[in-house]
Tab-separated table of C-alpha atoms and ligand atoms in Angstrom:
chain	number	residue	atom	x	y	z
A	1	MET	CA	244.171	-109.159	-191.749
A	2	THR	CA	240.571	-108.685	-191.460
A	3	ASP	CA	238.304	-109.655	-188.317
A	4	SER	CA	237.488	-113.015	-190.373
A	5	VAL	CA	240.531	-114.324	-190.714
A	6	GLN	CA	239.865	-115.610	-187.483
A	7	ALA	CA	237.003	-116.636	-188.356
A	8	TYR	CA	238.220	-118.460	-190.896
A	9	LEU	CA	241.078	-119.884	-189.212
A	10	GLU	CA	238.377	-121.722	-187.287
A	11	SER	CA	236.522	-123.219	-189.596
A	12	LYS	CA	239.463	-124.065	-190.425
A	13	ARG	CA	239.842	-126.494	-187.412
A	14	THR	CA	237.794	-129.365	-188.365
A	15	VAL	CA	239.220	-129.820	-191.651
A	16	ASP	CA	243.311	-129.654	-190.904
A	17	ASP	CA	242.001	-132.580	-188.302
A	18	ARG	CA	241.285	-134.620	-190.822
A	19	ALA	CA	243.887	-133.994	-193.195
A	20	LEU	CA	246.929	-134.066	-191.338
A	21	ASN	CA	249.091	-136.945	-191.508
A	22	ARG	CA	248.673	-139.468	-189.420
A	23	ARG	CA	252.495	-140.858	-189.980
A	24	VAL	CA	254.520	-137.607	-189.840
A	25	TRP	CA	252.165	-136.909	-187.336
A	26	SER	CA	252.954	-140.123	-185.158
A	27	ARG	CA	256.627	-139.620	-185.913
A	28	LEU	CA	256.766	-136.170	-185.019
A	29	ALA	CA	255.368	-137.063	-181.818
A	30	ASP	CA	257.629	-140.246	-181.320
A	31	GLU	CA	260.984	-137.047	-181.903
A	32	LEU	CA	259.317	-134.970	-179.136
A	33	ALA	CA	258.766	-138.216	-176.405
A	34	ALA	CA	262.630	-139.087	-177.247
A	35	CYS	CA	263.550	-135.356	-176.822
A	36	ALA	CA	261.809	-135.266	-173.256
A	37	ARG	CA	263.493	-139.490	-172.121
A	38	GLY	CA	266.771	-137.015	-173.511
A	39	GLN	CA	266.611	-133.946	-170.983
A	40	ASP	CA	264.966	-132.979	-167.784
A	41	GLN	CA	263.987	-129.686	-169.008
A	42	PRO	CA	261.003	-128.585	-170.707
A	43	VAL	CA	260.947	-129.513	-174.282
A	44	ARG	CA	260.548	-126.309	-176.175
A	45	ILE	CA	258.078	-125.724	-178.591
A	46	VAL	CA	258.113	-122.487	-180.602
A	47	GLU	CA	255.303	-121.583	-183.239
A	48	VAL	CA	255.299	-119.490	-186.104
A	49	GLY	CA	252.670	-117.909	-187.696
A	50	ALA	CA	250.590	-119.634	-185.263
A	51	GLY	CA	246.945	-118.003	-186.126
A	52	ILE	CA	244.705	-118.095	-182.728
A	53	GLY	CA	246.153	-121.472	-181.589
A	54	ALA	CA	244.927	-124.146	-182.888
A	55	MET	CA	247.778	-126.511	-183.061
A	56	VAL	CA	249.081	-126.364	-179.539
A	57	ALA	CA	245.208	-127.168	-178.831
A	58	ARG	CA	245.282	-130.412	-181.428
A	59	LEU	CA	248.601	-131.427	-179.966
A	60	ALA	CA	247.165	-130.816	-176.557
A	61	ALA	CA	244.048	-132.975	-177.258
A	62	TRP	CA	245.339	-135.465	-178.875
A	63	ASP	CA	247.945	-136.751	-176.698
A	64	ALA	CA	250.855	-135.642	-178.619
A	65	LEU	CA	252.693	-133.513	-175.844
A	66	PRO	CA	255.628	-135.568	-173.617
A	67	PRO	CA	254.604	-134.692	-170.035
A	68	CYS	CA	256.812	-131.337	-169.820
A	69	VAL	CA	256.507	-128.699	-172.657
A	70	SER	CA	256.996	-124.787	-173.262
A	71	TYR	CA	255.230	-123.634	-176.065
A	72	ARG	CA	255.733	-120.040	-177.941
A	73	ALA	CA	252.951	-119.680	-180.495
A	74	VAL	CA	254.090	-116.832	-182.404
A	75	ASP	CA	251.900	-114.606	-184.945
A	76	VAL	CA	252.093	-111.465	-186.538
A	77	ASP	CA	248.855	-111.094	-186.616
A	78	ALA	CA	247.990	-109.470	-183.429
A	79	GLY	CA	243.878	-110.145	-183.613
A	80	SER	CA	244.921	-113.713	-184.088
A	81	ILE	CA	246.741	-113.296	-181.390
A	82	ALA	CA	244.000	-112.246	-179.283
A	83	PHE	CA	241.539	-114.252	-180.418
A	84	ALA	CA	243.624	-117.609	-178.998
A	85	LYS	CA	244.251	-115.688	-175.803
A	86	ALA	CA	240.529	-115.802	-175.346
A	87	ASN	CA	240.109	-119.374	-176.243
A	88	LEU	CA	243.235	-121.882	-175.970
A	89	PRO	CA	241.870	-121.962	-172.621
A	90	THR	CA	238.637	-123.529	-173.143
A	91	TRP	CA	239.917	-125.631	-176.139
A	92	LEU	CA	242.719	-126.808	-173.063
A	93	GLU	CA	239.222	-127.391	-170.579
A	94	SER	CA	237.992	-129.414	-173.176
A	95	ALA	CA	240.594	-131.895	-173.067
A	96	GLY	CA	241.061	-131.856	-170.061
A	97	TYR	CA	243.573	-129.562	-168.957
A	98	ALA	CA	243.337	-127.098	-165.512
A	99	VAL	CA	244.151	-123.760	-166.764
A	100	GLU	CA	245.290	-120.444	-165.009
A	101	ARG	CA	245.754	-117.375	-167.244
A	102	THR	CA	248.413	-115.720	-167.610
A	103	ALA	CA	249.870	-112.052	-168.143
A	104	ASP	CA	251.244	-113.567	-172.015
A	105	GLY	CA	249.585	-116.997	-171.982
A	106	LEU	CA	248.158	-119.275	-169.503
A	107	VAL	CA	249.388	-122.449	-167.348
A	108	ALA	CA	247.965	-126.224	-168.128
A	109	ARG	CA	248.379	-128.967	-165.796
A	110	ARG	CA	246.240	-132.908	-166.185
A	111	ASP	CA	246.537	-135.470	-164.022
A	112	ASP	CA	249.579	-134.205	-161.553
A	113	ARG	CA	251.892	-134.577	-164.030
A	114	CYS	CA	251.151	-132.785	-167.580
A	115	LEU	CA	252.313	-129.239	-167.361
A	116	LEU	CA	251.996	-127.012	-170.991
A	117	GLU	CA	253.113	-123.360	-170.355
A	118	VAL	CA	252.395	-121.409	-173.501
A	119	THR	CA	253.231	-117.799	-174.576
A	120	LEU	CA	251.138	-116.016	-177.101
A	121	GLU	CA	253.281	-113.714	-178.911
A	122	THR	CA	252.605	-111.003	-181.278
A	123	ALA	CA	256.299	-110.695	-184.070
A	124	ASP	CA	257.104	-111.801	-186.603
A	125	ALA	CA	258.759	-115.047	-187.232
A	126	PHE	CA	261.573	-113.465	-189.283
A	127	SER	CA	262.635	-111.038	-186.287
A	128	ILE	CA	262.467	-113.901	-183.574
A	129	ALA	CA	265.229	-115.368	-182.024
A	130	ASP	CA	264.913	-119.265	-180.056
A	131	GLU	CA	267.079	-122.297	-178.823
A	132	ALA	CA	263.617	-124.756	-179.742
A	133	ASP	CA	263.340	-127.990	-180.104
A	134	ALA	CA	260.848	-127.928	-182.848
A	135	VAL	CA	259.797	-125.859	-185.117
A	136	ILE	CA	256.405	-125.976	-186.304
A	137	ALA	CA	254.949	-123.703	-189.118
A	138	ALA	CA	251.358	-125.695	-190.174
A	139	ALA	CA	249.742	-123.948	-193.157
A	140	PHE	CA	252.946	-120.735	-192.903
A	141	LEU	CA	255.247	-121.973	-195.715
A	142	ASP	CA	253.032	-120.979	-198.840
A	143	VAL	CA	252.068	-117.982	-197.776
A	144	VAL	CA	256.023	-116.230	-196.665
A	145	ASP	CA	259.023	-116.549	-199.029
A	146	LEU	CA	260.051	-120.130	-198.852
A	147	GLU	CA	263.955	-119.461	-199.383
A	148	ARG	CA	264.610	-116.949	-196.657
A	149	ALA	CA	261.719	-119.810	-194.131
A	150	LEU	CA	264.973	-122.023	-194.980
A	151	THR	CA	267.236	-120.083	-194.316
A	152	THR	CA	265.840	-118.292	-191.143
A	153	LEU	CA	263.415	-121.010	-188.920
A	154	PRO	CA	266.093	-123.944	-188.659
A	155	GLU	CA	268.120	-121.011	-186.954
A	156	LEU	CA	265.233	-121.072	-184.118
A	157	ALA	CA	266.115	-125.138	-183.304
A	158	ARG	CA	268.938	-126.299	-181.830
A	159	ASP	CA	270.910	-129.249	-183.107
A	160	GLY	CA	269.237	-132.105	-184.193
A	161	GLY	CA	266.063	-130.389	-183.182
A	162	VAL	CA	262.921	-131.238	-185.794
A	163	LEU	CA	260.762	-128.754	-187.782
A	164	TYR	CA	256.828	-129.787	-188.641
A	165	ALA	CA	255.510	-128.224	-191.449
A	166	PRO	CA	252.152	-130.036	-191.873
A	167	ILE	CA	249.248	-128.151	-194.067
A	168	THR	CA	252.298	-126.656	-196.281
A	169	PHE	CA	250.318	-126.457	-199.995
A	170	ASP	CA	251.302	-128.391	-202.768
A	171	GLY	CA	249.831	-127.120	-206.187
A	172	GLY	CA	246.090	-129.459	-206.301
A	173	THR	CA	242.499	-127.248	-206.115
A	174	ALA	CA	239.649	-129.607	-207.198
A	175	PHE	CA	235.795	-128.746	-207.578
A	176	SER	CA	232.775	-131.309	-207.737
A	177	PRO	CA	230.236	-131.308	-209.570
A	178	VAL	CA	232.611	-130.677	-212.911
A	179	ASP	CA	232.382	-127.723	-214.371
A	180	PRO	CA	233.941	-126.716	-217.486
A	181	LEU	CA	235.973	-123.184	-216.404
A	182	ASP	CA	237.509	-125.459	-213.761
A	183	GLU	CA	240.754	-126.185	-215.060
A	184	THR	CA	241.140	-122.386	-216.096
A	185	ILE	CA	240.439	-121.258	-212.703
A	186	GLU	CA	242.773	-123.543	-210.892
A	187	ARG	CA	245.527	-122.617	-213.100
A	188	LEU	CA	245.028	-118.866	-212.579
A	189	TYR	CA	244.269	-118.427	-208.736
A	190	HIS	CA	247.330	-121.030	-208.273
A	191	ARG	CA	249.077	-118.236	-210.692
A	192	HIS	CA	247.910	-115.622	-208.851
A	193	MET	CA	249.815	-117.242	-205.350
A	194	ASP	CA	252.693	-116.826	-207.757
A	195	GLU	CA	252.935	-113.944	-209.994
A	196	LEU	CA	250.397	-111.462	-208.717
A	197	ARG	CA	249.052	-111.668	-205.093
A	198	ASP	CA	251.287	-109.032	-202.794
A	199	GLN	CA	252.090	-111.599	-200.292
A	200	PRO	CA	254.950	-113.782	-200.897
A	201	GLY	CA	254.152	-117.423	-200.734
A	202	SER	CA	253.974	-120.783	-203.689
A	203	SER	CA	251.855	-122.649	-204.754
A	204	ARG	CA	254.206	-126.013	-204.895
A	205	ALA	CA	255.742	-125.271	-201.719
A	206	GLY	CA	254.680	-128.830	-200.296
A	207	ARG	CA	257.497	-129.955	-203.576
A	208	ARG	CA	259.873	-127.066	-203.056
A	209	LEU	CA	260.241	-127.909	-199.795
A	210	MET	CA	261.095	-132.257	-200.680
A	211	THR	CA	263.945	-131.359	-202.854
A	212	ARG	CA	264.828	-127.806	-201.107
A	213	LEU	CA	264.693	-128.998	-197.460
A	214	PRO	CA	268.205	-132.028	-198.368
A	215	ALA	CA	270.033	-129.080	-200.498
A	216	HIS	CA	269.878	-126.677	-197.033
A	217	GLY	CA	271.202	-129.718	-195.428
A	218	HIS	CA	268.322	-130.619	-193.493
A	219	ASP	CA	266.591	-134.582	-193.680
A	220	VAL	CA	263.521	-135.385	-194.516
A	221	LEU	CA	262.152	-137.632	-191.051
A	222	ALA	CA	258.670	-138.669	-192.528
A	223	ALA	CA	256.262	-137.171	-195.812
A	224	GLY	CA	253.011	-137.368	-196.456
A	225	GLY	CA	249.140	-135.573	-198.063
A	226	ALA	CA	246.779	-134.260	-195.630
A	227	ASP	CA	244.269	-133.223	-198.170
A	228	TRP	CA	241.620	-131.232	-197.852
A	229	LEU	CA	238.689	-132.599	-198.270
A	230	VAL	CA	235.189	-130.632	-197.590
A	231	SER	CA	232.061	-132.476	-198.700
A	232	PRO	CA	228.995	-132.291	-196.861
A	233	HIS	CA	226.633	-135.058	-195.486
A	234	ASP	CA	223.605	-136.092	-194.979
A	235	SER	CA	222.406	-133.373	-192.635
A	236	GLY	CA	224.794	-130.831	-193.888
A	237	TYR	CA	228.597	-129.433	-193.832
A	238	PRO	CA	230.050	-130.574	-190.946
A	239	ALA	CA	230.737	-128.290	-187.996
A	240	ASP	CA	231.565	-125.000	-189.732
A	241	GLU	CA	232.621	-125.707	-193.136
A	242	ALA	CA	229.954	-124.252	-194.933
A	243	ALA	CA	231.808	-121.288	-194.053
A	244	PHE	CA	235.014	-122.195	-194.491
A	245	LEU	CA	234.059	-123.086	-198.005
A	246	ARG	CA	232.571	-119.699	-198.464
A	247	HIS	CA	235.431	-117.852	-197.462
A	248	LEU	CA	237.520	-119.988	-200.033
A	249	LEU	CA	235.338	-119.516	-202.872
A	250	GLU	CA	235.741	-115.396	-201.329
A	251	THR	CA	239.379	-115.812	-201.469
A	252	ILE	CA	239.000	-117.652	-204.840
A	253	ASP	CA	236.786	-114.711	-206.748
A	254	GLY	CA	238.970	-112.646	-205.325
A	255	ALA	CA	242.104	-113.890	-206.367
A	256	LEU	CA	239.970	-114.141	-210.194
A	257	THR	CA	239.515	-110.934	-210.298
A	258	ASP	CA	243.045	-108.996	-210.542
A	259	TYR	CA	242.741	-110.812	-214.152
A	260	SER	CA	241.944	-108.964	-217.288
A	261	SER	CA	239.079	-109.564	-219.375
A	262	GLU	CA	241.821	-111.244	-222.126
A	263	ALA	CA	242.700	-113.950	-219.535
A	264	LEU	CA	239.268	-113.869	-217.849
A	265	GLU	CA	236.109	-113.358	-219.221
A	266	PRO	CA	234.100	-111.279	-215.905
A	267	ALA	CA	231.253	-112.592	-217.251
A	268	ALA	CA	232.625	-116.619	-216.754
A	269	ARG	CA	234.050	-115.523	-213.382
A	270	GLU	CA	230.854	-114.637	-212.082
A	271	ARG	CA	228.661	-117.323	-213.422
A	272	TRP	CA	231.429	-119.958	-212.122
A	273	VAL	CA	231.256	-118.387	-208.200
A	274	GLU	CA	227.834	-118.323	-208.642
A	275	ARG	CA	227.510	-121.743	-209.381
A	276	ARG	CA	229.619	-122.542	-206.807
A	277	ARG	CA	227.668	-120.701	-204.297
A	278	ARG	CA	224.552	-122.087	-205.250
A	279	GLU	CA	225.954	-125.615	-204.709
A	280	LEU	CA	227.029	-124.700	-201.524
A	281	GLU	CA	224.031	-123.343	-200.474
A	282	ARG	CA	222.197	-126.068	-201.131
A	283	GLY	CA	224.685	-129.035	-199.913
A	284	GLU	CA	225.984	-130.056	-202.963
A	285	PHE	CA	229.459	-128.462	-203.351
A	286	VAL	CA	232.445	-130.405	-202.850
A	287	LEU	CA	236.006	-129.303	-202.602
A	288	VAL	CA	239.708	-131.110	-202.437
A	289	ALA	CA	243.060	-128.870	-201.530
A	290	HIS	CA	246.251	-130.920	-202.170
A	291	HIS	CA	249.017	-129.712	-199.618
A	292	LEU	CA	252.230	-132.528	-197.862
A	293	ASP	CA	253.241	-132.048	-194.112
A	294	VAL	CA	257.124	-131.990	-193.597
A	295	LEU	CA	259.196	-133.653	-190.718
A	296	ALA	CA	262.642	-132.315	-190.902
A	297	ARG	CA	265.568	-132.897	-188.671
A	298	VAL	CA	267.100	-129.452	-188.395
B	301	LIG	C1	246.980	-119.598	-193.220
B	301	LIG	S1	247.638	-119.235	-191.775
B	301	LIG	C2	247.581	-120.221	-190.890
B	301	LIG	C3	247.531	-120.414	-189.355
B	301	LIG	C4	248.057	-121.215	-188.373
B	301	LIG	N1	249.181	-121.886	-189.163
B	301	LIG	C5	246.835	-122.487	-188.756
B	301	LIG	O1	247.071	-123.847	-189.424
B	301	LIG	O2	245.368	-122.032	-188.833
B	301	LIG	C6	248.775	-118.408	-192.103
B	301	LIG	C7	249.659	-117.597	-190.503
B	301	LIG	O3	250.808	-116.865	-190.622
B	301	LIG	C8	250.483	-115.941	-190.370
B	301	LIG	N2	252.492	-115.277	-190.733
B	301	LIG	C9	252.290	-114.794	-191.805
B	301	LIG	N3	253.562	-114.555	-192.187
B	301	LIG	C10	254.063	-114.296	-190.820
B	301	LIG	C11	255.548	-113.597	-190.239
B	301	LIG	N4	256.251	-113.334	-191.222
B	301	LIG	N5	255.501	-113.921	-189.287
B	301	LIG	C12	254.610	-114.822	-188.309
B	301	LIG	N6	253.024	-115.182	-188.647
B	301	LIG	C13	252.882	-115.106	-190.035
B	301	LIG	C14	249.590	-115.150	-190.655
B	301	LIG	O4	249.566	-114.186	-189.876
B	301	LIG	C15	248.293	-116.371	-190.604
B	301	LIG	O5	248.473	-116.239	-189.176
């Protein structure tokens, strides 16, 4: 991973804010609240593939957390965890928390009754142990081996805990304005996720989750679409979303260059990518990517 991964994850925050399925989100908040009512210790949350800590900041800012929470955020990428350590305090302060840094994270307080303890840890999600009330895996199950994840991640939760897997990619990438090459680009880009790229993962992880969770004995409590829609407004793209689109176009271009010229003419690819870059700079490019948010009892 390069430095730009953290910039990408930061630019993705507002895109995810819009996309997250509010029905699934409310059910998660209800489950966390019920958990807090049923015990006298802090609600324990473990997040795997936590990136730069965007989800814990969002849960706090959107008042979805119970009063006392112990939150363990784990990512295999040390650069992202370092970025989270540097920036999460400010994000929580903007959400009205008073923050004290600790050796491995922070303690945040609000209204004298909310206590949020966060540890930020560089580790492989497949080699940790825990007994959490909730396990969160955001934009994660499509970049790892799904079967392995469905065997391992529920083990991080106590009996009756929940697994929340929002922004799980589900096999749809659309571009506007329409170009005759769009369908080919989409098909090859998705096939690259499934067959060619070095890292595991699946372009249809979302829908597979809907059948594989029950097959592993877990009830789906709530699920719904959580599509990214990035489009320009009068004054251009919101927040840092032009950078988000630039990064995504680079990722798509990188994937397409792995194909032989029989599968995709290099000149056709270059024309398509150049067209999209120009549209992006003019504020005309629109991207839609289909995801599912899923909450399950594990
Ligand atoms: C697409 S990013 C999502 C990050 C964050 N959840 C978000 O939505 O902004 C996937 C994250 O999973 C992390 N990751 C991938 N494999 C991992 C593993 N085996 N253990 C822990 N983290 C992992 C990557 O480093 C990356 O930060």
